């Protein structure tokens, strides 16, 4: 049975895009991220010290990760002996094993989709995020172990810990992007006043604010900071969250509106509070830009540049959605309650400003009572995003101090920009809601595919991958370009093979199987060639004379084109390899216009 394959539309995006506005009630905020301790326990007897790395059964992807662990020769619960061996390089050998397991345990859904089961490279790498998580999970483990182990084994654990810390430093040094250049000609008086106000309210910070080339304001380390150091601590009392408005008249009106979310209420409150000269947060509002440059305020010219990309549709839908939200509330609220909602403060332009503020600056915070709230966090709002962040976990209120701590997952040198991870977002998401493209290869830049396949008739004995959505990313990120892999994700290829030929035993060198492979690759290549054609050429010579949004749109389109071209090229390379195998066997190939016919000799 055949299959229909095309690019996914915004409404059919995967769960990887959980923050898409269309899937959430109203407001997508950057998600504050709490630390997950997944691995482990330490066994410590007089004779030996060992670490147990365990994939928790509660892990959402337990079965898939277990299979991946097993394909590399590990079980879901692996005990690694740390006893000093006679071999001089025992630490690096042990670290390698620990890391291989920790990386798999720390994989997220998207990384797992692209994980390559049969590639067994000693230092396999899934993503910067994954690598930092894996390394930090081992540091955490050694810390826990050090607090309880016998004196005998302290040296072993400390040696292990130091080796991992050195790896984290190396990773940061190699992957720190060129950016982070401080622009000395900008004054940051307002920002400094905000920090002073924060400090007088209990903020503790090792960061100062400066202008960074291409990224607005950013936070710079005042001194060398190490893994585990707290770069910034914000007391809950200065966080802007829904509690603040419960006593206001505005809340009394808004809470009566059916289905209104607390985020929308906060957004409407912030539109007015910005102009309140008596506001407790005046000094914070004064530091906010008059204009946010996110995808939501792209000009028609920039939107035109996006023709042929998914971002065009995503942006159009997002804007329509916001317009519909605005029209539902205004001018009705201004007409009925003009004192609470003065019409001059509730224009469409001001509404859009507030949406952009909340999309690009808010964080989701888990409070001590377990409630998750979308908040604005003065001072923390100056931290920019990086694909190799210094701070990865910051979303949970510390109940002992009633504060939010920003701890380092990798060192940050004095004078270096200290960055967060806003989340595992694609470039289209970052452009739409934040208005920038991160430097470096974004592993979350995928092209989703809508596949209407047919698994129904497939052979019961052939295990299904059970991925319900499929995608591709730049094939340069893959290491396995051999026949049956081609640098493309295995779940996608498996699905396409089964859809074409449910009864075939795939990944064997039988002729009918190789023919099936050729057809799968031809079909995929066709799809991506069409996409490249639809996107058209990008004239980068014009780029320098363009506005910020056109530049961003062009850069985004180049990235998408590069991904599509890499898929097309990998399909072509795969087909050539297949022709080679077929030609070398009992077949005789006639190649016409890149569409092969295979004749039995
Ligand atoms: C939470 S704010 C960070 C502070 C912001 N730079 C400022 O001046 O207010 C998020 C905004 O910072 C900018 N930003 C964050 N990370 C960036 C990056 N890696 N490159 C360029 N701009 C970035 C984007 O404009 C984004 O919408």
Coordinates of C-alpha atoms and ligand atoms in Angstrom, one line a residue:
X1 CA 0.0 0.0 0.0
X2 CA 1.3 3.5 -0.8
X3 CA 1.5 6.5 1.4
X4 CA 0.9 10.2 1.2
X5 CA 3.7 12.3 2.4
X6 CA 3.9 16.1 2.7
X7 CA 5.0 18.7 5.1
X8 CA 3.1 19.1 8.3
X9 CA 1.0 22.2 8.8
X10 CA 1.2 24.1 12.0
X11 CA -1.9 22.4 13.4
X12 CA -0.4 19.0 13.0
X13 CA 2.8 19.7 14.8
X14 CA 4.2 17.1 17.3
X15 CA 4.3 17.2 21.0
X16 CA 7.9 18.4 20.7
X17 CA 6.2 21.7 19.9
X18 CA 4.1 21.7 23.0
X19 CA 4.5 25.4 23.5
X20 CA 2.9 26.3 20.2
X21 CA 0.3 28.8 20.9
X22 CA -2.4 26.9 19.2
X23 CA -2.0 24.0 21.6
X24 CA -1.9 26.1 24.7
X25 CA -4.8 28.2 26.1
X26 CA -3.2 31.5 25.3
X27 CA 0.3 32.1 26.3
X28 CA 3.4 30.2 25.4
X29 CA 6.1 31.1 27.9
X30 CA 9.6 29.9 28.1
X31 CA 9.5 27.0 30.5
X32 CA 11.5 27.3 33.7
X33 CA 13.2 24.0 34.0
X34 CA 13.6 22.0 37.2
X35 CA 16.3 19.5 37.6
X36 CA 15.4 15.9 37.1
X37 CA 17.5 13.4 38.9
X38 CA 17.0 10.2 36.9
X39 CA 20.0 8.0 37.6
X40 CA 21.0 6.2 40.4
X41 CA 22.5 4.9 43.5
X42 CA 25.9 4.2 44.9
X43 CA 27.0 1.0 46.4
X44 CA 29.9 1.4 48.7
X45 CA 31.4 -1.6 50.6
X46 CA 34.9 -1.9 52.0
X47 CA 36.0 -3.9 48.9
X48 CA 34.6 -1.8 46.2
X49 CA 32.8 1.3 45.3
X50 CA 30.4 1.3 42.4
X51 CA 27.9 3.5 40.8
X52 CA 24.5 2.2 39.6
X53 CA 23.0 4.1 36.7
X54 CA 19.4 3.3 36.4
X55 CA 16.9 4.2 33.8
X56 CA 13.7 4.8 35.9
X57 CA 10.7 2.8 34.8
X58 CA 8.7 5.9 35.2
X59 CA 10.6 7.5 32.3
X60 CA 8.1 8.3 29.5
X61 CA 10.3 6.7 26.9
X62 CA 11.4 3.8 29.0
X63 CA 10.9 1.1 26.3
X64 CA 12.7 3.1 23.6
X65 CA 15.6 4.0 25.8
X66 CA 15.9 0.4 27.1
X67 CA 16.1 -0.8 23.6
X68 CA 18.8 1.8 22.8
X69 CA 20.7 0.8 25.9
X70 CA 20.5 -2.8 25.0
X71 CA 21.7 -2.1 21.4
X72 CA 24.9 -0.7 22.9
X73 CA 25.3 -3.6 25.3
X74 CA 23.9 -2.1 28.5
X75 CA 20.9 -3.0 30.7
X76 CA 18.4 -0.4 32.1
X77 CA 20.2 -0.9 35.5
X78 CA 23.9 -1.0 35.1
X79 CA 26.4 -1.2 37.9
X80 CA 29.8 0.4 37.1
X81 CA 32.7 -0.6 39.3
X82 CA 34.9 2.3 40.3
X83 CA 37.6 0.2 42.1
X84 CA 41.0 1.5 41.2
X85 CA 42.2 -0.8 38.4
X86 CA 45.8 -1.5 37.5
X87 CA 45.3 0.2 34.1
X88 CA 46.5 3.8 34.2
X89 CA 43.6 5.1 32.1
X90 CA 40.8 3.5 34.2
X91 CA 39.2 6.8 34.9
X92 CA 38.7 7.8 31.3
X93 CA 37.5 4.2 30.4
X94 CA 35.0 4.4 33.3
X95 CA 33.9 7.9 32.4
X96 CA 33.2 6.7 28.8
X97 CA 31.0 3.9 30.0
X98 CA 29.2 6.1 32.5
X99 CA 28.6 8.8 29.9
X100 CA 27.3 6.4 27.2
X101 CA 24.6 5.3 29.7
X102 CA 23.9 8.7 31.2
X103 CA 23.4 10.2 27.7
X104 CA 20.7 7.7 26.8
X105 CA 19.0 8.2 30.1
X106 CA 19.0 11.9 29.5
X107 CA 17.7 11.8 25.9
X108 CA 14.6 13.8 25.2
X109 CA 11.9 12.8 22.7
X110 CA 13.4 14.5 19.7
X111 CA 16.9 13.3 20.4
X112 CA 15.6 9.8 20.9
X113 CA 13.9 10.0 17.5
X114 CA 17.2 10.8 15.9
X115 CA 19.3 8.5 18.0
X116 CA 21.2 5.9 16.0
X117 CA 20.9 2.5 17.4
X118 CA 23.7 0.7 15.7
X119 CA 26.3 3.3 15.6
X120 CA 28.6 2.6 18.5
X121 CA 31.1 5.4 18.7
X122 CA 33.1 5.6 21.9
X123 CA 32.2 9.2 22.4
X124 CA 28.8 9.4 20.9
X125 CA 27.2 12.8 20.9
X126 CA 23.4 13.5 20.8
X127 CA 23.2 17.2 21.4
X128 CA 24.9 19.9 23.6
X129 CA 21.9 19.8 25.9
X130 CA 22.1 16.1 26.3
X131 CA 25.8 16.1 26.8
X132 CA 25.6 18.8 29.5
X133 CA 22.7 17.0 31.2
X134 CA 24.6 13.7 31.1
X135 CA 27.8 15.1 32.5
X136 CA 25.9 17.1 35.2
X137 CA 24.0 14.0 36.2
X138 CA 27.3 12.2 36.9
X139 CA 28.6 15.2 38.9
X140 CA 25.4 15.2 41.0
X141 CA 25.8 11.5 41.5
X142 CA 29.4 11.8 42.7
X143 CA 28.3 14.6 45.0
X144 CA 25.6 12.4 46.6
X145 CA 28.1 9.5 46.8
X146 CA 30.8 11.7 48.4
X147 CA 28.5 12.7 51.2
X148 CA 28.0 9.1 52.2
X149 CA 31.0 7.0 51.0
X150 CA 33.8 5.6 53.2
X151 CA 37.0 7.5 53.5
X152 CA 38.7 4.7 51.4
X153 CA 36.8 5.6 48.3
X154 CA 36.8 9.4 48.6
X155 CA 39.8 9.8 46.3
X156 CA 38.3 7.6 43.6
X157 CA 35.1 9.6 43.6
X158 CA 36.9 13.0 43.7
X159 CA 39.1 11.9 40.8
X160 CA 36.0 10.9 38.8
X161 CA 34.3 14.2 39.7
X162 CA 37.2 16.3 38.5
X163 CA 37.5 14.4 35.2
X164 CA 33.8 15.1 34.5
X165 CA 34.2 18.8 35.5
X166 CA 37.1 19.0 33.1
X167 CA 35.0 17.5 30.3
X168 CA 32.2 20.1 31.1
X169 CA 34.8 22.9 30.8
X170 CA 36.1 21.5 27.5
X171 CA 32.6 21.2 26.1
X172 CA 31.9 24.9 27.0
X173 CA 35.2 26.1 25.6
X174 CA 34.6 24.3 22.3
X175 CA 31.0 25.3 21.9
X176 CA 30.9 28.9 23.2
X177 CA 29.6 30.8 20.3
X178 CA 31.5 33.7 18.9
X179 CA 28.7 36.1 20.2
X180 CA 28.6 37.5 23.7
X181 CA 30.6 40.5 22.6
X182 CA 30.0 43.4 25.0
X183 CA 29.2 46.7 23.4
X184 CA 30.9 49.2 25.7
X185 CA 29.3 52.3 24.2
X186 CA 25.8 51.6 25.7
X187 CA 25.0 52.8 29.2
X188 CA 23.1 50.5 31.4
X189 CA 22.0 53.0 34.1
X190 CA 18.4 51.9 34.2
X191 CA 19.4 48.2 34.4
X192 CA 21.9 49.0 37.2
X193 CA 19.1 50.8 39.1
X194 CA 16.9 47.7 38.7
X195 CA 19.7 45.5 40.1
X196 CA 20.2 47.9 43.1
X197 CA 16.4 47.8 43.7
X198 CA 16.6 44.0 43.4
X199 CA 19.5 43.8 45.9
X200 CA 17.6 46.0 48.3
X201 CA 14.8 43.4 48.0
X202 CA 16.9 40.4 48.6
X203 CA 18.3 39.5 45.2
X204 CA 21.8 38.0 45.2
X205 CA 23.7 38.3 41.9
X206 CA 27.1 37.5 40.5
X207 CA 26.0 39.1 37.2
X208 CA 26.0 42.6 35.8
X209 CA 24.1 43.8 32.8
X210 CA 25.7 44.9 29.5
X211 CA 24.7 45.3 25.8
X212 CA 25.7 42.3 23.7
X213 CA 26.2 42.6 20.0
X214 CA 23.1 41.3 18.2
X215 CA 21.2 40.3 21.4
X216 CA 20.2 43.5 23.2
X217 CA 21.0 43.4 26.9
X218 CA 22.7 40.3 28.5
X219 CA 24.1 39.2 31.8
X220 CA 27.9 39.1 32.3
X221 CA 29.7 37.2 35.1
X222 CA 31.3 39.6 37.6
X223 CA 33.8 36.8 38.6
X224 CA 34.8 33.3 37.6
X225 CA 31.8 31.0 38.3
X226 CA 32.0 27.2 38.5
X227 CA 29.6 24.3 38.1
X228 CA 27.1 24.4 40.9
X229 CA 27.6 28.1 41.8
X230 CA 24.5 30.3 42.0
X231 CA 24.8 33.0 39.5
X232 CA 21.5 34.7 40.5
X233 CA 19.0 34.3 43.3
X234 CA 15.6 36.0 43.1
X235 CA 13.3 36.1 46.1
X236 CA 9.7 35.1 45.3
X237 CA 8.5 38.5 46.6
X238 CA 9.7 40.3 43.5
X239 CA 8.4 37.8 40.9
X240 CA 5.4 39.0 38.9
X241 CA 2.8 36.3 39.1
X242 CA -1.0 36.0 39.3
X243 CA -1.2 36.5 43.1
X244 CA -0.3 40.1 42.6
X245 CA -3.5 41.0 40.8
X246 CA -6.0 39.0 42.9
X247 CA -6.8 42.1 45.0
X248 CA -7.3 44.4 42.1
X249 CA -10.6 45.7 40.6
X250 CA -9.4 44.5 37.2
X251 CA -9.3 40.9 38.5
X252 CA -12.8 41.2 39.8
X253 CA -14.0 42.0 36.3
X254 CA -11.8 39.5 34.4
X255 CA -12.4 36.5 36.6
X256 CA -16.1 36.6 35.5
X257 CA -15.1 36.0 31.8
X258 CA -15.7 32.4 30.8
X259 CA -12.5 30.5 30.1
X260 CA -10.1 33.4 30.5
X261 CA -6.6 32.1 31.6
X262 CA -4.5 33.6 34.4
X263 CA -1.9 34.4 31.7
X264 CA -4.3 36.5 29.8
X265 CA -5.4 38.3 33.0
X266 CA -1.7 39.0 33.8
X267 CA -1.1 40.2 30.3
X268 CA -4.0 42.7 30.5
X269 CA -2.8 43.8 33.9
X270 CA 0.7 44.5 32.6
X271 CA -0.7 46.7 29.8
X272 CA -2.0 49.1 32.4
X273 CA 0.7 48.6 35.1
X274 CA 3.4 49.8 32.6
X275 CA 1.9 53.3 32.9
X276 CA 1.3 53.2 36.6
X277 CA 3.7 55.7 38.2
X278 CA 3.1 54.2 41.6
X279 CA 3.7 50.7 40.6
X280 CA 5.9 48.6 42.9
X281 CA 7.4 47.4 39.6
X282 CA 7.9 50.7 37.9
X283 CA 11.6 50.4 37.8
X284 CA 11.2 47.0 36.1
X285 CA 8.7 48.3 33.5
X286 CA 11.1 51.2 32.8
X287 CA 13.8 48.8 31.7
X288 CA 11.5 47.1 29.1
X289 CA 12.0 48.0 25.4
X290 CA 9.4 50.2 23.8
X291 CA 9.3 47.7 20.9
X292 CA 9.9 44.0 20.8
X293 CA 11.2 42.6 17.6
X294 CA 9.6 39.2 17.4
X295 CA 8.1 37.3 14.5
X296 CA 4.7 38.5 15.6
X297 CA 5.5 42.0 14.4
X298 CA 7.2 41.0 11.1
X299 CA 6.4 43.4 8.2
X300 CA 4.7 42.2 5.1
X301 CA 8.1 42.3 3.3
X302 CA 9.6 39.9 5.8
X303 CA 6.6 37.6 5.6
X304 CA 7.0 37.6 1.8
X305 CA 10.6 36.4 2.2
X306 CA 9.2 33.4 4.1
X307 CA 7.2 32.2 1.2
X308 CA 7.6 28.4 0.8
X309 CA 8.5 27.8 4.5
X310 CA 6.4 26.5 7.3
X311 CA 7.2 29.6 9.4
X312 CA 5.0 31.7 7.1
X313 CA 2.0 29.7 8.0
X314 CA 3.0 29.5 11.6
X315 CA 3.3 33.3 11.8
X316 CA 0.0 33.9 10.0
X317 CA -1.8 31.6 12.3
X318 CA -0.2 33.1 15.4
X319 CA -1.2 36.6 14.4
X320 CA -4.7 35.6 13.5
X321 CA -5.0 33.9 16.8
X322 CA -3.9 37.0 18.7
X323 CA -6.2 39.2 16.7
X324 CA -9.1 37.0 17.5
X325 CA -8.2 37.1 21.2
X326 CA -8.0 40.8 21.1
X327 CA -11.3 41.2 19.2
X328 CA -13.1 39.0 21.8
X329 CA -12.1 41.3 24.6
X330 CA -11.9 44.8 23.0
X331 CA -13.5 47.2 22.7
X332 CA -16.2 45.5 24.8
X333 CA -14.1 45.8 28.1
X334 CA -13.2 49.4 27.4
X335 CA -16.9 50.3 26.7
X336 CA -18.2 48.5 29.7
X337 CA -15.5 49.4 32.2
X338 CA -13.7 52.5 30.8
X339 CA -12.1 53.4 34.2
X340 CA -10.5 49.9 34.6
X341 CA -9.7 49.5 30.9
X342 CA -8.9 53.1 29.5
X343 CA -9.3 52.8 25.7
X344 CA -6.0 54.6 25.1
X345 CA -4.1 51.8 27.0
X346 CA -5.9 48.9 25.3
X347 CA -5.1 49.5 21.7
X348 CA -4.2 46.6 19.4
X349 CA -0.6 47.9 19.2
X350 CA -0.3 47.9 23.0
X351 CA -1.9 44.4 23.2
X352 CA 0.7 43.1 20.8
X353 CA 3.5 44.7 22.8
X354 CA 2.2 42.9 25.9
X355 CA 1.9 39.6 24.0
X356 CA 5.5 39.9 22.9
X357 CA 6.7 40.8 26.4
X358 CA 5.1 37.8 27.9
X359 CA 6.1 35.4 25.1
X360 CA 9.7 36.5 25.1
X361 CA 10.3 37.3 28.8
X362 CA 8.1 35.1 30.9
X363 CA 9.1 31.8 32.5
X364 CA 7.1 29.0 34.0
X365 CA 7.9 28.5 37.6
X366 CA 7.1 25.6 39.9
X367 CA 6.2 27.0 43.4
X368 CA 6.7 25.2 46.7
X369 CA 3.1 24.1 46.7
X370 CA 3.6 22.4 43.3
X371 CA 1.6 25.0 41.4
X372 CA 3.1 26.0 38.0
X373 CA 2.7 29.7 37.2
X374 CA 3.8 31.9 34.3
X375 CA 5.8 34.8 35.7
X376 CA 7.9 37.8 34.8
X377 CA 11.1 37.8 36.7
X378 CA 12.9 41.1 37.0
X379 CA 16.7 40.9 36.4
X380 CA 16.5 37.2 35.3
X381 CA 14.7 38.6 32.3
X382 CA 18.1 40.0 31.1
X383 CA 19.5 36.5 30.5
X384 CA 19.8 35.5 26.8
X385 CA 19.4 32.0 25.3
X386 CA 22.2 29.8 24.1
X387 CA 22.4 26.3 22.6
X388 CA 25.3 25.7 25.0
X389 CA 23.8 27.4 28.1
X390 CA 25.5 28.0 31.5
X391 CA 22.2 27.6 33.3
X392 CA 19.9 24.8 32.4
X393 CA 17.7 24.4 35.5
X394 CA 16.0 27.3 37.1
X395 CA 12.3 26.8 37.3
X396 CA 11.8 25.5 40.8
X397 CA 11.3 27.7 43.9
X398 CA 13.6 26.6 46.7
X399 CA 11.2 26.2 49.6
X400 CA 13.9 26.8 52.3
X401 CA 14.8 30.2 51.0
X402 CA 11.5 31.0 49.1
X403 CA 13.7 32.0 46.2
X404 CA 14.5 31.0 42.6
X405 CA 18.1 30.0 42.0
X406 CA 20.0 30.1 38.8
X407 CA 22.8 27.5 39.3
X408 CA 25.5 26.9 36.7
X409 CA 25.7 23.7 34.7
X410 CA 29.0 24.8 33.2
X411 CA 31.6 27.3 34.2
X412 CA 31.3 31.0 33.2
X413 CA 34.5 33.1 33.3
X414 CA 34.6 36.6 34.6
X415 CA 33.4 39.0 31.8
X416 CA 31.8 36.2 29.9
X417 CA 28.1 36.3 29.0
X418 CA 26.0 33.9 31.2
X419 CA 23.2 32.3 29.2
X420 CA 20.2 30.3 29.9
X421 CA 18.4 27.6 27.9
X422 CA 14.9 28.9 27.2
X423 CA 13.9 25.4 26.2
X424 CA 14.4 23.0 23.3
X425 CA 13.0 25.2 20.6
X426 CA 13.2 25.2 16.9
X427 CA 14.3 28.3 15.0
X428 CA 10.7 28.9 13.8
X429 CA 9.5 29.0 17.5
X430 CA 12.4 31.2 18.5
X431 CA 11.7 33.6 15.7
X432 CA 8.0 33.7 16.3
X433 CA 8.1 34.3 20.0
X434 CA 11.5 35.7 20.7
X435 CA 12.7 37.2 17.4
X436 CA 16.1 35.7 17.0
X437 CA 18.0 32.7 15.5
X438 CA 20.5 31.1 17.9
X439 CA 24.1 30.9 16.7
X440 CA 25.3 27.4 15.9
X441 CA 23.6 24.3 14.7
X442 CA 20.2 24.1 16.3
X443 CA 19.4 20.4 16.7
X444 CA 15.7 21.2 17.2
X445 CA 15.5 22.6 13.7
X446 CA 13.4 19.8 12.1
X447 CA 11.1 19.7 9.2
X448 CA 7.9 17.8 10.3
X449 CA 6.3 15.5 7.9
X450 CA 2.6 14.5 7.6
X451 CA 2.6 10.9 6.6
X452 CA -0.6 9.1 6.0
X453 CA 0.8 5.6 6.1
X454 CA -0.6 2.1 6.3
X455 CA 0.7 -0.2 9.0
X456 CA -2.4 -2.2 9.1
X457 CA -1.3 -5.0 6.9
X458 CA 2.3 -5.2 8.1
X459 CA 3.9 -8.4 9.3
X460 CA 3.1 -9.1 13.0
X461 CA 6.6 -10.4 13.5
X462 CA 8.3 -7.2 12.5
X463 CA 8.5 -4.8 15.4
X464 CA 6.9 -1.4 14.8
X465 CA 8.8 1.7 15.9
X466 CA 5.5 3.1 17.3
X467 CA 6.5 6.7 16.5
X468 CA 3.3 8.5 15.6
X469 CA 4.9 11.6 14.0
X470 CA 7.9 11.9 11.7
X471 CA 10.4 14.5 10.7
X472 CA 13.9 15.1 9.2
X473 CA 16.7 17.4 10.2
X474 CA 20.0 18.4 8.6
X475 CA 21.6 15.1 7.7
X476 CA 25.1 16.5 8.5
X477 CA 24.1 15.9 12.1
X478 CA 24.1 12.2 11.5
X479 CA 27.0 9.9 11.5
X480 CA 25.5 6.9 9.8
X481 CA 25.2 7.3 6.0
X482 CA 25.4 3.7 5.1
X483 CA 22.9 1.8 3.1
X484 CA 19.6 1.4 5.1
X485 CA 20.5 4.6 7.1
X486 CA 21.6 7.4 4.7
X487 CA 21.8 10.0 7.5
X488 CA 18.0 9.9 7.8
X489 CA 16.1 9.0 10.9
X490 CA 15.4 5.3 11.2
X491 CA 11.8 5.7 12.5
X492 CA 10.9 7.6 9.3
X493 CA 12.7 5.1 7.0
X494 CA 11.1 2.1 8.8
X495 CA 7.7 3.7 8.5
X496 CA 8.1 4.5 4.8
X497 CA 9.4 1.0 4.0
X498 CA 6.5 -0.7 5.8
X499 CA 4.0 1.6 4.2
X500 CA 5.3 0.7 0.7
X501 CA 5.9 -3.0 1.3
X502 CA 4.4 -4.3 4.5
X503 CA 5.5 -7.8 4.0
X504 CA 9.1 -7.2 3.2
X505 CA 11.8 -8.1 5.6
X506 CA 13.7 -4.8 5.5
X507 CA 17.4 -4.1 5.9
X508 CA 18.4 -7.2 3.9
X509 CA 20.3 -7.1 0.6
X510 CA 17.6 -9.0 -1.3
X511 CA 16.9 -7.4 -4.7
X512 CA 13.2 -6.6 -4.0
X513 CA 14.2 -5.0 -0.7
X514 CA 16.9 -2.8 -2.4
X515 CA 14.3 -1.8 -5.0
X516 CA 12.0 -0.8 -2.2
X517 CA 14.8 1.3 -0.7
X518 CA 15.3 3.0 -4.0
X519 CA 11.6 3.9 -4.2
X520 CA 11.5 5.2 -0.6
X521 CA 14.5 7.4 -1.3
X522 CA 13.2 8.6 -4.6
X523 CA 9.9 9.6 -3.1
X524 CA 11.6 11.4 -0.2
X525 CA 14.0 13.2 -2.5
X526 CA 11.0 14.3 -4.7
X527 CA 9.3 15.8 -1.7
X528 CA 12.3 17.8 -0.6
X529 CA 13.2 18.9 -4.1
X530 CA 9.7 20.3 -4.4
X531 CA 10.2 22.1 -1.1
X532 CA 13.5 23.6 -2.3
X533 CA 11.9 24.8 -5.5
X534 CA 8.9 26.3 -3.6
X535 CA 11.3 28.2 -1.4
X536 CA 13.0 29.8 -4.3
X537 CA 16.5 31.3 -4.3
X538 CA 17.6 33.8 -1.6
X539 CA 19.5 36.8 -2.8
X540 CA 21.9 37.3 0.1
X541 CA 23.5 40.2 -1.7
X542 CA 20.5 42.3 -0.7
X543 CA 20.7 41.2 2.9
X544 CA 22.8 44.1 4.2
X545 CA 20.3 46.7 3.0
X546 CA 17.3 45.0 4.6
X547 CA 15.5 45.6 7.8
X548 CA 15.9 43.4 10.9
X549 CA 12.9 41.3 10.1
X550 CA 13.8 40.7 6.5
X551 CA 17.3 39.7 7.5
X552 CA 15.9 37.3 10.1
X553 CA 13.5 35.8 7.5
X554 CA 16.3 35.3 5.0
X555 CA 18.5 33.7 7.6
X556 CA 15.7 31.4 8.6
X557 CA 15.0 30.5 5.0
X558 CA 18.6 29.7 4.3
X559 CA 18.6 27.3 7.3
X560 CA 15.5 25.6 6.1
X561 CA 16.9 25.3 2.6
X562 CA 20.1 23.9 3.9
X563 CA 18.2 21.2 5.8
X564 CA 16.1 20.3 2.8
X565 CA 19.1 20.2 0.5
X566 CA 21.0 17.9 2.9
X567 CA 18.0 15.5 2.9
X568 CA 17.8 15.6 -0.9
X569 CA 21.6 15.1 -1.2
X570 CA 21.6 12.2 1.2
X571 CA 18.7 10.5 -0.7
X572 CA 20.7 10.9 -3.9
X573 CA 23.9 9.5 -2.2
X574 CA 21.9 6.6 -0.8
X575 CA 20.4 5.8 -4.2
X576 CA 23.9 5.8 -5.7
X577 CA 25.1 3.4 -3.1
X578 CA 22.1 1.2 -3.7
X579 CA 22.7 1.2 -7.5
X580 CA 26.3 0.2 -6.8
X581 CA 25.2 -2.8 -4.7
X582 CA 22.5 -3.8 -7.2
X583 CA 24.9 -3.4 -10.1
X584 CA 27.4 -5.6 -8.3
X585 CA 24.9 -8.3 -7.8
X586 CA 22.8 -10.2 -10.4
X587 CA 21.2 -7.0 -11.7
X588 CA 21.8 -4.9 -14.7
X589 CA 20.9 -1.2 -14.3
X590 CA 19.6 1.1 -16.9
X591 CA 19.7 4.7 -15.6
X592 CA 17.4 7.1 -17.3
X593 CA 17.1 10.6 -16.0
X594 CA 17.9 9.5 -12.5
X595 CA 14.9 7.2 -12.5
X596 CA 16.2 3.7 -12.5
X597 CA 14.7 0.7 -14.0
X598 CA 16.1 -2.6 -12.9
X599 CA 16.2 -5.5 -15.3
X600 CA 17.2 -9.0 -14.4
X601 CA 20.3 -9.9 -16.3
Ligands
LIG1 C1 14.4 37.3 28.1 S1 14.9 38.5 27.0 C2 16.6 38.6 27.3 C3 17.1 40.0 27.4 C4 17.0 40.9 26.2 N1 18.2 40.7 25.4 C5 16.9 42.3 26.5 O1 17.6 43.2 26.0 O2 15.9 42.7 27.2 C6 14.7 37.6 25.5 C7 15.1 38.4 24.3 O3 16.5 38.5 24.2 C8 16.9 38.4 22.8 N2 17.8 37.2 22.8 C9 17.8 36.2 23.7 N3 18.8 35.3 23.4 C10 19.3 35.7 22.2 C11 20.3 35.2 21.4 N4 21.0 34.1 21.6 N5 20.6 35.9 20.3 C12 20.0 37.1 20.0 N6 19.0 37.6 20.7 C13 18.7 36.9 21.9 C14 15.7 38.2 22.0 O4 15.3 39.5 21.5 C15 14.7 37.7 23.0 O5 13.3 38.0 22.6

